[in-house]
Short mmCIF file of C-alpha atoms in Angstrom, two decimals:
data_model
loop_
_atom_site.label_atom_id
_atom_site.label_comp_id
_atom_site.label_asym_id
_atom_site.label_seq_id
_atom_site.Cartn_x
_atom_site.Cartn_y
_atom_site.Cartn_z
CA UNK Q 801 -24.56 11.39 -67.57
CA UNK Q 802 -26.65 14.55 -67.68
CA UNK Q 803 -29.72 14.28 -69.89
CA UNK Q 804 -28.70 17.36 -71.89
CA UNK Q 805 -25.38 15.71 -72.87
CA UNK Q 806 -27.09 12.41 -73.65
CA UNK Q 807 -29.56 14.09 -75.99
CA UNK Q 808 -27.11 16.49 -77.61
CA UNK Q 809 -27.42 14.79 -81.01
CA UNK Q 810 -31.20 14.47 -80.88
CA UNK Q 811 -32.20 17.97 -81.87
CA UNK Q 812 -35.93 17.47 -82.24
CA UNK Q 813 -37.90 16.05 -79.34
CA UNK Q 814 -40.71 17.18 -77.06
CA UNK Q 815 -40.42 16.74 -73.29
CA UNK Q 816 -43.48 16.56 -71.03
CA UNK Q 817 -41.51 18.13 -68.16
CA UNK Q 818 -38.07 19.75 -67.69
CA UNK Q 819 -35.05 17.47 -67.87
CA UNK Q 820 -32.44 20.03 -66.78
CA UNK Q 821 -29.91 18.43 -64.44
CA UNK Q 822 -31.59 15.02 -64.76
CA UNK Q 823 -28.94 12.35 -64.20
CA UNK Q 824 -29.15 9.31 -66.49
CA UNK Q 825 -27.31 6.27 -65.14
CA UNK Q 826 -28.11 3.86 -67.98
CA UNK Q 827 -30.26 3.00 -70.99
CA UNK Q 828 -32.75 0.16 -71.27
CA UNK Q 829 -35.13 -1.11 -73.93
CA UNK Q 830 -36.40 -4.10 -71.94
CA UNK Q 831 -38.49 -3.27 -68.87
CA UNK Q 832 -37.39 -6.52 -67.22
CA UNK Q 833 -33.77 -5.34 -67.32
CA UNK Q 834 -34.40 -1.71 -66.35
CA UNK Q 835 -32.32 -0.43 -63.44
CA UNK Q 836 -32.77 2.60 -61.16
CA UNK Q 837 -31.68 5.77 -62.98
CA UNK Q 838 -32.23 4.39 -66.50
CA UNK Q 839 -33.93 6.09 -69.40
CA UNK Q 840 -36.36 3.55 -70.87
CA UNK Q 841 -36.68 3.71 -74.65
CA UNK Q 842 -39.89 2.27 -76.09
CA UNK Q 843 -39.02 0.04 -79.03
CA UNK Q 844 -41.54 -1.63 -81.33
CA UNK Q 845 -40.48 -5.21 -81.86
CA UNK Q 846 -41.89 -8.12 -83.82
CA UNK Q 847 -43.42 -9.74 -80.73
CA UNK Q 848 -43.79 -6.85 -78.28
CA UNK Q 849 -44.14 -3.06 -78.11
CA UNK Q 850 -42.13 -1.23 -75.45
CA UNK Q 851 -44.86 1.41 -75.15
CA UNK Q 852 -46.95 -1.20 -73.31
CA UNK Q 853 -44.34 -1.68 -70.59
CA UNK Q 854 -43.71 1.89 -69.46
CA UNK Q 855 -45.33 1.33 -66.06
CA UNK Q 856 -43.11 -1.70 -65.47
CA UNK Q 857 -40.00 0.29 -66.38
CA UNK Q 858 -40.96 3.14 -64.03
CA UNK Q 859 -41.59 0.62 -61.25
CA UNK Q 860 -38.05 -0.69 -61.81
CA UNK Q 861 -36.63 2.82 -61.37
CA UNK Q 862 -36.64 4.47 -64.83
CA UNK Q 863 -36.24 8.24 -64.41
CA UNK Q 864 -37.24 9.13 -67.98
CA UNK Q 865 -39.07 7.60 -70.92
CA UNK Q 866 -38.46 8.01 -74.65
CA UNK Q 867 -41.40 7.16 -76.88
CA UNK Q 868 -43.01 7.55 -80.30
CA UNK Q 869 -46.61 7.24 -79.12
CA UNK Q 870 -48.54 8.74 -76.17
CA UNK Q 871 -47.78 7.05 -72.85
CA UNK Q 872 -48.66 7.84 -69.25
CA UNK Q 873 -45.76 8.15 -66.82
CA UNK Q 874 -44.93 10.10 -63.63
CA UNK Q 875 -41.44 10.86 -65.01
CA UNK Q 876 -40.42 13.03 -67.98
CA UNK Q 877 -41.40 11.57 -71.35
CA UNK Q 878 -39.37 12.55 -74.40
CA UNK Q 879 -41.31 12.18 -77.64
CA UNK Q 880 -39.38 11.50 -80.87
CA UNK Q 881 -40.49 10.40 -84.32
CA UNK Q 882 -38.25 7.32 -84.45
CA UNK Q 883 -37.10 5.58 -81.27
CA UNK Q 884 -34.89 3.21 -83.29
CA UNK Q 885 -32.74 6.08 -84.52
CA UNK Q 886 -32.91 7.79 -81.15
CA UNK Q 887 -31.76 4.64 -79.34
CA UNK Q 888 -28.68 4.37 -81.55
CA UNK Q 889 -27.79 8.03 -81.11
CA UNK Q 890 -28.42 7.97 -77.38
CA UNK Q 891 -26.43 4.75 -76.84
CA UNK Q 892 -23.53 6.11 -78.86
CA UNK Q 893 -23.46 9.28 -76.75
CA UNK Q 894 -23.84 7.41 -73.44
CA UNK Q 895 -20.79 5.27 -74.22
CA UNK Q 896 -18.83 8.32 -75.42
CA UNK Q 897 -18.87 7.51 -79.14
CA UNK Q 898 -16.64 4.41 -78.91
CA UNK Q 899 -16.46 3.72 -82.66
CA UNK Q 900 -14.59 6.99 -83.08
CA UNK Q 901 -11.82 5.37 -81.07
CA UNK Q 902 -11.78 2.14 -83.10
CA UNK Q 903 -10.97 1.10 -86.64
CA UNK Q 904 -14.40 -0.29 -87.59
CA UNK Q 905 -14.72 -2.67 -90.57
CA UNK Q 906 -18.23 -3.71 -91.67
CA UNK Q 907 -18.84 -6.73 -93.90
CA UNK Q 908 -22.14 -7.33 -95.69
CA UNK Q 909 -23.33 -9.75 -98.37
CA UNK Q 910 -25.29 -12.98 -98.58
CA UNK Q 911 -22.38 -15.39 -98.23
CA UNK Q 912 -18.84 -15.13 -96.90
CA UNK Q 913 -19.33 -12.59 -94.10
CA UNK Q 914 -18.24 -14.90 -91.30
CA UNK Q 915 -15.23 -16.33 -93.12
CA UNK Q 916 -14.02 -12.88 -94.18
CA UNK Q 917 -14.37 -11.64 -90.60
CA UNK Q 918 -12.28 -14.54 -89.28
CA UNK Q 919 -9.66 -14.11 -91.99
CA UNK Q 920 -9.39 -10.44 -91.06
CA UNK Q 921 -9.20 -11.25 -87.37
CA UNK Q 922 -6.28 -13.59 -88.05
CA UNK Q 923 -4.65 -11.14 -90.46
CA UNK Q 924 -4.74 -8.16 -88.10
CA UNK Q 925 -3.64 -10.36 -85.20
CA UNK Q 926 -0.64 -11.48 -87.26
CA UNK Q 927 0.09 -7.80 -87.81
CA UNK Q 928 0.07 -7.28 -84.02
CA UNK Q 929 -3.27 -5.55 -83.67
CA UNK Q 930 -5.69 -6.14 -80.81
CA UNK Q 931 -8.97 -7.15 -82.42
CA UNK Q 932 -12.66 -7.45 -81.75
CA UNK Q 933 -15.17 -9.44 -83.83
CA UNK Q 934 -18.97 -9.15 -83.88
CA UNK Q 935 -20.65 -11.78 -86.01
CA UNK Q 936 -22.88 -14.76 -86.61
CA UNK Q 937 -21.06 -17.15 -84.31
CA UNK Q 938 -19.86 -14.98 -81.44
CA UNK Q 939 -18.58 -11.69 -80.12
CA UNK Q 940 -14.83 -11.74 -79.54
CA UNK Q 941 -13.12 -8.99 -77.58
CA UNK Q 942 -9.34 -9.17 -77.14
CA UNK Q 943 -9.42 -12.97 -77.25
CA UNK Q 944 -12.47 -13.44 -75.00
CA UNK Q 945 -15.65 -14.77 -76.64
CA UNK Q 946 -19.37 -14.73 -75.87
CA UNK Q 947 -22.17 -16.30 -77.96
CA UNK Q 948 -24.71 -14.16 -79.84
CA UNK Q 949 -28.28 -14.71 -81.10
CA UNK Q 950 -28.27 -12.34 -84.08
CA UNK Q 951 -25.65 -11.67 -86.75
CA UNK Q 952 -25.80 -7.99 -85.81
CA UNK Q 953 -26.97 -7.17 -82.24
CA UNK Q 954 -29.31 -4.28 -81.41
CA UNK Q 955 -27.79 -0.80 -81.34
CA UNK Q 956 -27.66 -0.62 -77.52
CA UNK Q 957 -25.77 -3.91 -77.25
CA UNK Q 958 -23.50 -2.86 -80.11
CA UNK Q 959 -22.41 0.36 -78.43
CA UNK Q 960 -21.89 -1.52 -75.17
CA UNK Q 961 -19.63 -4.01 -76.98
CA UNK Q 962 -17.72 -1.18 -78.65
CA UNK Q 963 -17.21 0.54 -75.29
CA UNK Q 964 -15.90 -2.70 -73.83
CA UNK Q 965 -13.49 -3.00 -76.74
CA UNK Q 966 -12.15 0.47 -76.06
CA UNK Q 967 -11.64 -0.49 -72.40
CA UNK Q 968 -9.79 -3.64 -73.51
CA UNK Q 969 -7.51 -1.59 -75.82
CA UNK Q 970 -8.94 -3.09 -79.01
CA UNK Q 971 -7.85 -1.05 -82.03
CA UNK Q 972 -9.59 -2.94 -84.85
CA UNK Q 973 -13.17 -4.20 -84.82
CA UNK Q 974 -14.46 -6.47 -87.59
CA UNK Q 975 -18.23 -6.70 -87.80
CA UNK Q 976 -20.73 -8.69 -89.86
CA UNK Q 977 -23.61 -6.44 -90.90
CA UNK Q 978 -26.88 -8.15 -91.83
CA UNK Q 979 -29.60 -6.79 -94.10
CA UNK Q 980 -32.03 -6.96 -91.15
CA UNK Q 981 -29.75 -4.78 -89.04
CA UNK Q 982 -29.32 -2.23 -91.83
CA UNK Q 983 -33.04 -2.10 -92.55
CA UNK Q 984 -33.97 -1.78 -88.86
CA UNK Q 985 -31.36 0.88 -88.13
CA UNK Q 986 -29.37 -1.19 -85.63
CA UNK Q 987 -26.10 0.25 -86.96
CA UNK Q 988 -27.11 3.92 -86.81
CA UNK Q 989 -24.29 5.71 -85.01
CA UNK Q 990 -21.61 3.18 -85.95
CA UNK Q 991 -18.73 5.11 -87.46
CA UNK Q 992 -17.55 2.61 -90.08
CA UNK Q 993 -14.16 3.15 -91.67
CA UNK Q 994 -14.44 0.35 -94.21
CA UNK Q 995 -17.47 -1.33 -95.79
CA UNK Q 996 -16.95 -4.67 -97.55
CA UNK Q 997 -19.40 -6.27 -100.00
CA UNK Q 998 -19.00 -10.00 -100.66
CA UNK Q 999 -21.91 -10.98 -102.95
CA UNK Q 1000 -25.68 -10.90 -103.29
CA UNK Q 1001 -27.77 -14.02 -103.84
CA UNK Q 1002 -31.27 -15.11 -102.89
CA UNK Q 1003 -31.90 -15.04 -99.12
CA UNK Q 1004 -34.14 -13.50 -96.46
CA UNK Q 1005 -37.08 -12.98 -98.81
CA UNK Q 1006 -39.32 -13.94 -95.88
CA UNK Q 1007 -38.36 -10.52 -94.46
CA UNK Q 1008 -37.69 -8.38 -97.53
CA UNK Q 1009 -40.47 -7.64 -100.01
CA UNK Q 1010 -38.38 -8.83 -102.95
CA UNK Q 1011 -34.80 -9.16 -104.16
CA UNK Q 1012 -34.65 -5.46 -105.00
CA UNK Q 1013 -35.59 -4.58 -101.42
CA UNK Q 1014 -32.92 -6.99 -100.18
CA UNK Q 1015 -30.33 -5.17 -102.29
CA UNK Q 1016 -31.60 -1.80 -101.03
CA UNK Q 1017 -30.98 -2.89 -97.46
CA UNK Q 1018 -27.47 -4.13 -98.22
CA UNK Q 1019 -26.62 -0.92 -100.08
CA UNK Q 1020 -27.36 1.15 -96.98
CA UNK Q 1021 -23.98 0.25 -95.50
CA UNK Q 1022 -22.31 1.98 -98.44
CA UNK Q 1023 -24.76 4.85 -98.83
CA UNK Q 1024 -24.33 5.63 -95.12
CA UNK Q 1025 -20.60 4.95 -94.97
CA UNK Q 1026 -19.17 7.30 -92.41
CA UNK Q 1027 -22.55 7.78 -90.75
CA UNK Q 1028 -21.12 8.52 -87.31
CA UNK Q 1029 -21.70 11.89 -85.74
CA UNK Q 1030 -18.07 13.05 -85.91
CA UNK Q 1031 -15.48 12.72 -88.67
CA UNK Q 1032 -12.32 10.73 -88.09
CA UNK Q 1033 -10.73 10.40 -91.52
CA UNK Q 1034 -11.08 8.68 -94.86
CA UNK Q 1035 -13.69 5.99 -95.49
CA UNK Q 1036 -13.32 3.08 -97.91
CA UNK Q 1037 -15.71 0.87 -99.86
CA UNK Q 1038 -14.43 -2.58 -100.89
CA UNK Q 1039 -16.61 -4.31 -103.46
CA UNK Q 1040 -16.54 -7.67 -105.22
CA UNK Q 1041 -16.46 -6.60 -108.87
CA UNK Q 1042 -17.73 -10.01 -110.04
CA UNK Q 1043 -20.88 -9.88 -107.90
CA UNK Q 1044 -24.40 -9.17 -109.09
CA UNK Q 1045 -25.34 -5.53 -108.39
CA UNK Q 1046 -21.65 -4.55 -108.03
CA UNK Q 1047 -22.01 -1.65 -110.47
CA UNK Q 1048 -25.05 -0.23 -108.70
CA UNK Q 1049 -23.37 -0.62 -105.34
CA UNK Q 1050 -20.31 1.25 -106.59
CA UNK Q 1051 -22.64 4.06 -107.64
CA UNK Q 1052 -24.19 4.17 -104.17
CA UNK Q 1053 -21.06 5.40 -102.40
CA UNK Q 1054 -18.92 8.49 -102.83
CA UNK Q 1055 -16.13 7.10 -100.66
CA UNK Q 1056 -12.71 5.86 -101.79
CA UNK Q 1057 -13.23 2.61 -103.71
CA UNK Q 1058 -11.18 -0.58 -103.92
CA UNK Q 1059 -12.46 -3.52 -105.96
CA UNK Q 1060 -11.56 -7.20 -105.97
CA UNK Q 1061 -12.47 -10.13 -108.20
CA UNK Q 1062 -11.44 -12.88 -110.54
CA UNK Q 1063 -13.45 -12.49 -113.74
CA UNK Q 1064 -13.75 -8.72 -113.98
CA UNK Q 1065 -10.89 -6.25 -114.06
CA UNK Q 1066 -10.34 -5.23 -110.43
CA UNK Q 1067 -7.73 -3.63 -108.18
CA UNK Q 1068 -7.09 -6.89 -106.31
CA UNK Q 1069 -7.34 -10.12 -108.34
CA UNK Q 1070 -6.59 -13.81 -108.22
CA UNK Q 1071 -4.89 -15.23 -111.33
CA UNK Q 1072 -3.46 -18.63 -112.31
CA UNK Q 1073 -5.89 -20.41 -109.98
CA UNK Q 1074 -5.51 -24.07 -109.02
CA UNK Q 1075 -8.08 -25.83 -106.82
CA UNK Q 1076 -7.76 -29.30 -105.28
CA UNK Q 1077 -8.87 -31.37 -102.29
CA UNK Q 1078 -5.91 -29.99 -100.34
CA UNK Q 1079 -6.74 -26.31 -100.86
CA UNK Q 1080 -6.20 -23.49 -103.35
CA UNK Q 1081 -3.23 -21.90 -105.05
CA UNK Q 1082 -3.35 -18.57 -106.88
CA UNK Q 1083 -1.36 -15.49 -107.78
CA UNK Q 1084 -2.56 -12.55 -105.70
CA UNK Q 1085 -2.28 -9.46 -107.89
CA UNK Q 1086 -2.56 -6.08 -106.16
CA UNK Q 1087 -1.46 -2.43 -106.31
CA UNK Q 1088 1.20 -3.36 -103.74
CA UNK Q 1089 2.65 -6.10 -105.93
CA UNK Q 1090 2.03 -9.78 -106.71
CA UNK Q 1091 2.54 -12.86 -104.56
CA UNK Q 1092 1.58 -16.54 -104.80
CA UNK Q 1093 -0.69 -17.88 -102.08
CA UNK Q 1094 -1.08 -21.59 -101.26
CA UNK Q 1095 -3.95 -21.89 -98.79
CA UNK Q 1096 -5.61 -24.93 -97.15
CA UNK Q 1097 -9.00 -23.29 -97.78
CA UNK Q 1098 -10.85 -25.04 -100.60
CA UNK Q 1099 -12.97 -23.73 -103.45
CA UNK Q 1100 -13.39 -20.61 -105.53
CA UNK Q 1101 -15.61 -19.04 -102.85
CA UNK Q 1102 -12.66 -19.27 -100.44
CA UNK Q 1103 -10.50 -17.35 -102.91
CA UNK Q 1104 -13.13 -14.58 -103.07
CA UNK Q 1105 -13.16 -14.45 -99.27
CA UNK Q 1106 -9.38 -14.17 -99.15
CA UNK Q 1107 -9.41 -11.43 -101.79
CA UNK Q 1108 -11.86 -9.43 -99.68
CA UNK Q 1109 -9.68 -9.82 -96.59
CA UNK Q 1110 -6.51 -9.02 -98.55
CA UNK Q 1111 -8.10 -5.82 -99.85
CA UNK Q 1112 -8.77 -4.60 -96.31
CA UNK Q 1113 -5.27 -5.55 -95.24
CA UNK Q 1114 -3.72 -3.64 -98.12
CA UNK Q 1115 -5.71 -0.52 -97.17
CA UNK Q 1116 -4.01 -0.54 -93.80
CA UNK Q 1117 -0.53 -1.21 -95.09
CA UNK Q 1118 -0.25 -4.86 -94.10
CA UNK Q 1119 2.60 -6.34 -96.17
CA UNK Q 1120 1.83 -8.93 -98.84
CA UNK Q 1121 4.18 -11.35 -97.07
CA UNK Q 1122 2.06 -11.09 -93.90
CA UNK Q 1123 -1.15 -11.58 -95.90
CA UNK Q 1124 0.36 -14.66 -97.57
CA UNK Q 1125 1.51 -16.13 -94.25
CA UNK Q 1126 -1.87 -15.55 -92.63
CA UNK Q 1127 -3.85 -17.16 -95.48
CA UNK Q 1128 -1.47 -20.11 -95.69
CA UNK Q 1129 -1.73 -20.85 -91.97
CA UNK Q 1130 -5.45 -20.35 -91.43
CA UNK Q 1131 -7.50 -23.22 -90.04
CA UNK Q 1132 -10.77 -21.83 -91.39
CA UNK Q 1133 -14.03 -21.27 -89.53
CA UNK Q 1134 -16.16 -23.80 -87.68
CA UNK Q 1135 -19.00 -25.01 -89.88
CA UNK Q 1136 -17.59 -23.46 -93.04
CA UNK Q 1137 -16.47 -26.34 -95.28
CA UNK Q 1138 -15.27 -28.05 -92.11
CA UNK Q 1139 -13.86 -31.56 -92.65
CA UNK Q 1140 -14.80 -34.35 -90.21
CA UNK Q 1141 -12.08 -36.97 -90.29
CA UNK Q 1142 -11.89 -40.15 -88.22
CA UNK Q 1143 -9.66 -42.04 -90.63
CA UNK Q 1144 -12.49 -43.12 -92.95
CA UNK Q 1145 -11.75 -43.74 -96.66
CA UNK Q 1146 -14.23 -41.08 -97.79
CA UNK Q 1147 -14.69 -37.40 -97.05
CA UNK Q 1148 -17.24 -35.75 -94.76
CA UNK Q 1149 -17.73 -31.98 -94.81
CA UNK Q 1150 -20.04 -29.80 -92.71
CA UNK Q 1151 -21.01 -26.44 -94.20
CA UNK Q 1152 -23.39 -23.62 -93.35
CA UNK Q 1153 -24.68 -23.46 -96.96
CA UNK Q 1154 -28.32 -22.47 -96.53
CA UNK Q 1155 -29.02 -20.61 -99.78
CA UNK Q 1156 -29.24 -22.04 -103.30
CA UNK Q 1157 -26.11 -20.14 -104.35
CA UNK Q 1158 -23.99 -21.20 -101.37
CA UNK Q 1159 -25.09 -24.83 -101.73
CA UNK Q 1160 -24.23 -24.73 -105.42
CA UNK Q 1161 -20.80 -23.24 -104.67
CA UNK Q 1162 -19.98 -25.90 -102.11
CA UNK Q 1163 -21.14 -28.77 -104.30
CA UNK Q 1164 -19.22 -27.43 -107.30
CA UNK Q 1165 -16.12 -27.27 -105.12
CA UNK Q 1166 -16.60 -30.88 -104.03
CA UNK Q 1167 -17.11 -31.94 -107.63
CA UNK Q 1168 -13.70 -30.51 -108.52
CA UNK Q 1169 -11.88 -33.17 -106.52
CA UNK Q 1170 -14.34 -35.93 -105.56
CA UNK Q 1171 -13.44 -39.21 -107.29
CA UNK Q 1172 -16.57 -41.06 -106.19
CA UNK Q 1173 -20.19 -40.25 -105.41
CA UNK Q 1174 -21.44 -37.08 -103.69
CA UNK Q 1175 -23.95 -37.48 -100.85
CA UNK Q 1176 -25.93 -34.39 -99.81
CA UNK Q 1177 -27.79 -34.08 -96.51
CA UNK Q 1178 -29.78 -30.85 -96.49
CA UNK Q 1179 -33.01 -29.28 -95.25
CA UNK Q 1180 -34.62 -25.85 -95.11
CA UNK Q 1181 -35.42 -23.80 -92.03
CA UNK Q 1182 -38.99 -23.14 -90.95
CA UNK Q 1183 -40.55 -19.67 -90.76
CA UNK Q 1184 -38.09 -18.44 -93.38
CA UNK Q 1185 -38.12 -17.71 -97.11
CA UNK Q 1186 -40.25 -20.45 -98.69
CA UNK Q 1187 -39.33 -19.50 -102.26
CA UNK Q 1188 -35.77 -20.78 -101.93
CA UNK Q 1189 -36.82 -24.28 -100.77
CA UNK Q 1190 -37.44 -25.84 -104.21
CA UNK Q 1191 -34.30 -24.14 -105.49
CA UNK Q 1192 -32.21 -25.70 -102.70
CA UNK Q 1193 -33.65 -29.14 -103.41
CA UNK Q 1194 -33.06 -28.81 -107.15
CA UNK Q 1195 -29.40 -27.88 -106.60
CA UNK Q 1196 -28.93 -30.86 -104.27
CA UNK Q 1197 -30.47 -33.30 -106.76
CA UNK Q 1198 -28.67 -31.92 -109.82
CA UNK Q 1199 -25.19 -31.59 -108.28
CA UNK Q 1200 -25.32 -34.50 -105.84
CA UNK Q 1201 -25.56 -38.24 -106.57
CA UNK Q 1202 -27.60 -39.02 -103.46
CA UNK Q 1203 -29.78 -36.28 -101.96
CA UNK Q 1204 -31.20 -36.88 -98.51
CA UNK Q 1205 -33.68 -34.22 -97.39
CA UNK Q 1206 -34.16 -33.72 -93.67
CA UNK Q 1207 -35.08 -31.13 -91.01
CA UNK Q 1208 -33.19 -27.92 -90.36
CA UNK Q 1209 -34.67 -25.84 -87.52
CA UNK Q 1210 -38.36 -26.34 -88.44
CA UNK Q 1211 -39.30 -23.75 -85.80
CA UNK Q 1212 -43.10 -23.46 -85.82
CA UNK Q 1213 -43.66 -25.19 -89.18
CA UNK Q 1214 -44.47 -28.85 -89.78
CA UNK Q 1215 -41.35 -30.52 -91.28
CA UNK Q 1216 -43.58 -32.36 -93.76
CA UNK Q 1217 -44.83 -29.03 -95.12
CA UNK Q 1218 -41.26 -27.78 -95.55
CA UNK Q 1219 -40.33 -31.00 -97.34
CA UNK Q 1220 -43.26 -30.69 -99.76
CA UNK Q 1221 -42.19 -27.12 -100.56
CA UNK Q 1222 -38.71 -28.43 -101.34
CA UNK Q 1223 -39.84 -31.10 -103.81
CA UNK Q 1224 -42.24 -28.80 -105.66
CA UNK Q 1225 -40.16 -28.93 -108.87
CA UNK Q 1226 -38.65 -32.43 -108.63
CA UNK Q 1227 -40.04 -35.94 -108.54
CA UNK Q 1228 -37.01 -38.24 -108.35
CA UNK Q 1229 -33.44 -38.31 -107.07
CA UNK Q 1230 -34.02 -37.77 -103.36
CA UNK Q 1231 -34.96 -39.50 -100.12
CA UNK Q 1232 -36.87 -37.99 -97.19
CA UNK Q 1233 -35.46 -38.79 -93.73
CA UNK Q 1234 -37.13 -36.37 -91.26
CA UNK Q 1235 -34.83 -37.11 -88.31
CA UNK Q 1236 -31.58 -35.22 -88.98
CA UNK Q 1237 -29.44 -37.64 -87.00
CA UNK Q 1238 -30.82 -40.58 -89.00
CA UNK Q 1239 -30.27 -38.68 -92.25
CA UNK Q 1240 -26.60 -38.06 -91.40
CA UNK Q 1241 -26.23 -41.69 -90.36
CA UNK Q 1242 -27.71 -42.95 -93.61
CA UNK Q 1243 -25.33 -40.85 -95.72
CA UNK Q 1244 -22.21 -41.63 -93.70
CA UNK Q 1245 -22.93 -45.36 -93.52
CA UNK Q 1246 -23.74 -45.46 -97.22
CA UNK Q 1247 -20.59 -43.70 -98.40
CA UNK Q 1248 -17.75 -45.73 -99.90
CA UNK Q 1249 -14.08 -45.13 -100.67
CA UNK Q 1250 -13.58 -41.96 -102.70
CA UNK Q 1251 -17.06 -40.59 -101.95
CA UNK Q 1252 -17.85 -37.24 -100.31
CA UNK Q 1253 -20.63 -36.53 -97.82
CA UNK Q 1254 -21.83 -32.94 -97.50
CA UNK Q 1255 -23.94 -32.10 -94.44
CA UNK Q 1256 -25.33 -28.68 -95.28
CA UNK Q 1257 -27.42 -25.92 -93.75
CA UNK Q 1258 -26.50 -25.62 -90.08
CA UNK Q 1259 -22.71 -25.37 -90.04
CA UNK Q 1260 -21.59 -23.89 -86.73
CA UNK Q 1261 -25.04 -24.11 -85.11
CA UNK Q 1262 -25.26 -26.43 -82.11
CA UNK Q 1263 -29.03 -26.73 -81.78
CA UNK Q 1264 -32.26 -27.78 -83.43
CA UNK Q 1265 -35.15 -25.35 -82.93
CA UNK Q 1266 -38.72 -26.62 -82.88
CA UNK Q 1267 -41.76 -24.74 -81.55
CA UNK Q 1268 -39.60 -22.24 -79.66
CA UNK Q 1269 -37.49 -24.91 -77.94
CA UNK Q 1270 -33.82 -25.41 -78.76
CA UNK Q 1271 -32.24 -28.81 -78.16
CA UNK Q 1272 -28.54 -29.56 -78.56
CA UNK Q 1273 -27.58 -30.81 -82.00
CA UNK Q 1274 -24.21 -30.45 -83.71
CA UNK Q 1275 -23.72 -31.81 -87.25
CA UNK Q 1276 -19.98 -32.31 -86.68
CA UNK Q 1277 -20.54 -34.14 -83.40
CA UNK Q 1278 -23.16 -36.43 -84.91
CA UNK Q 1279 -21.03 -37.25 -87.94
CA UNK Q 1280 -18.00 -37.93 -85.74
CA UNK Q 1281 -19.98 -40.30 -83.48
CA UNK Q 1282 -21.23 -42.29 -86.47
CA UNK Q 1283 -17.75 -42.44 -88.03
CA UNK Q 1284 -16.27 -43.74 -84.77
CA UNK Q 1285 -18.98 -46.39 -84.57
CA UNK Q 1286 -18.18 -47.51 -88.11
CA UNK Q 1287 -14.46 -47.62 -87.27
CA UNK Q 1288 -15.05 -49.78 -84.19
CA UNK Q 1289 -17.06 -52.32 -86.17
#
């Protein structure tokens, strides 16, 4: 692609030498992955600054550099004020604005993003659409999946994924959008058609200055709705009316609004709700009519997730009968209230709950149908928001009968330090078992008929991270092994 075409949307930059007729074959932001003909864009990261690797990029064949700060290079250097924005705009142009050719649905909120994305994937697939999903667990393109490291990838990877989706004839892309990605501008250039807000509870305060800053980041998806560089039609904001900050979020967008909820008056609501150990039943009330849904998904939080997905489906004319069928046949998401059953007389559930609110929701759901004692195995991740640790522990002790605190990706922190942060406000009602496998074993072996064991915090994750090293660890696998051992004896 000619440099002039690539930079068409970047109006203000200063070039150290002419770029007329310069052919750009690719874009890189990592000097180790730079290829001949690339433009290398200097990005400032948490651990490294791309401005320090310009010489390496040129040695690999970069024909141009984009930077914020002075650099020395024998190739043209294009100076911009913000390389993060410029990267997104450049990547979008290089891949021929792929989100203009897709129906792009963005989901943000503290909890529920992954489940809503999977419900939508199933719903649109039932309605004979070819889908793509970008989220916490994986990237899925027309049925093919690849693992990911961040909920929302960097803007270059995003545009590359979108371009691949266009090539694979995907028509609907469902994407989880994290507060980090919004704050860092990773989704600049993404032409969202629909923005969905699930809820807002305490999380990521290790990154954000405070809860208000966390909300500000989330609200960017709605304030910037339709932030692509070309128009392609109406945009929609779908907001949980029952959620904290819902009113302010509604005020932050001028786009067409659709609300959902249970408590507050909303466009899409769940009425006559019945929850049990076998799932949920409710009357789905909507502008398109009413229909009863009987889903295997458990808990009130699952109903909220289904309402969010139903709202999106209704926007695109998916019949209520199709929505009902999809919700009633879903198998859920790995690590989201996932049952582990080996024929034991008590229940075992693995869930990703890693915030005080999500842990409370899951335990309240279990309490609705558990006839015996509730065992809770939970820890807190290292190098993350320390303020939520005592809150997590307090929820576990107050809503569980037996709380076993353990490790959960300690990263570079000492697990003992994390544990002491957790028990800051409590003195009884818990046990400390540092080894996560031993903690799971203690709970599972201690449970009796009618009890429930909740293994919380990691959900779908298949690793334990300590001092930069990840070793394989899967809560479901470990619980299943222990249950089989008990069965054999």
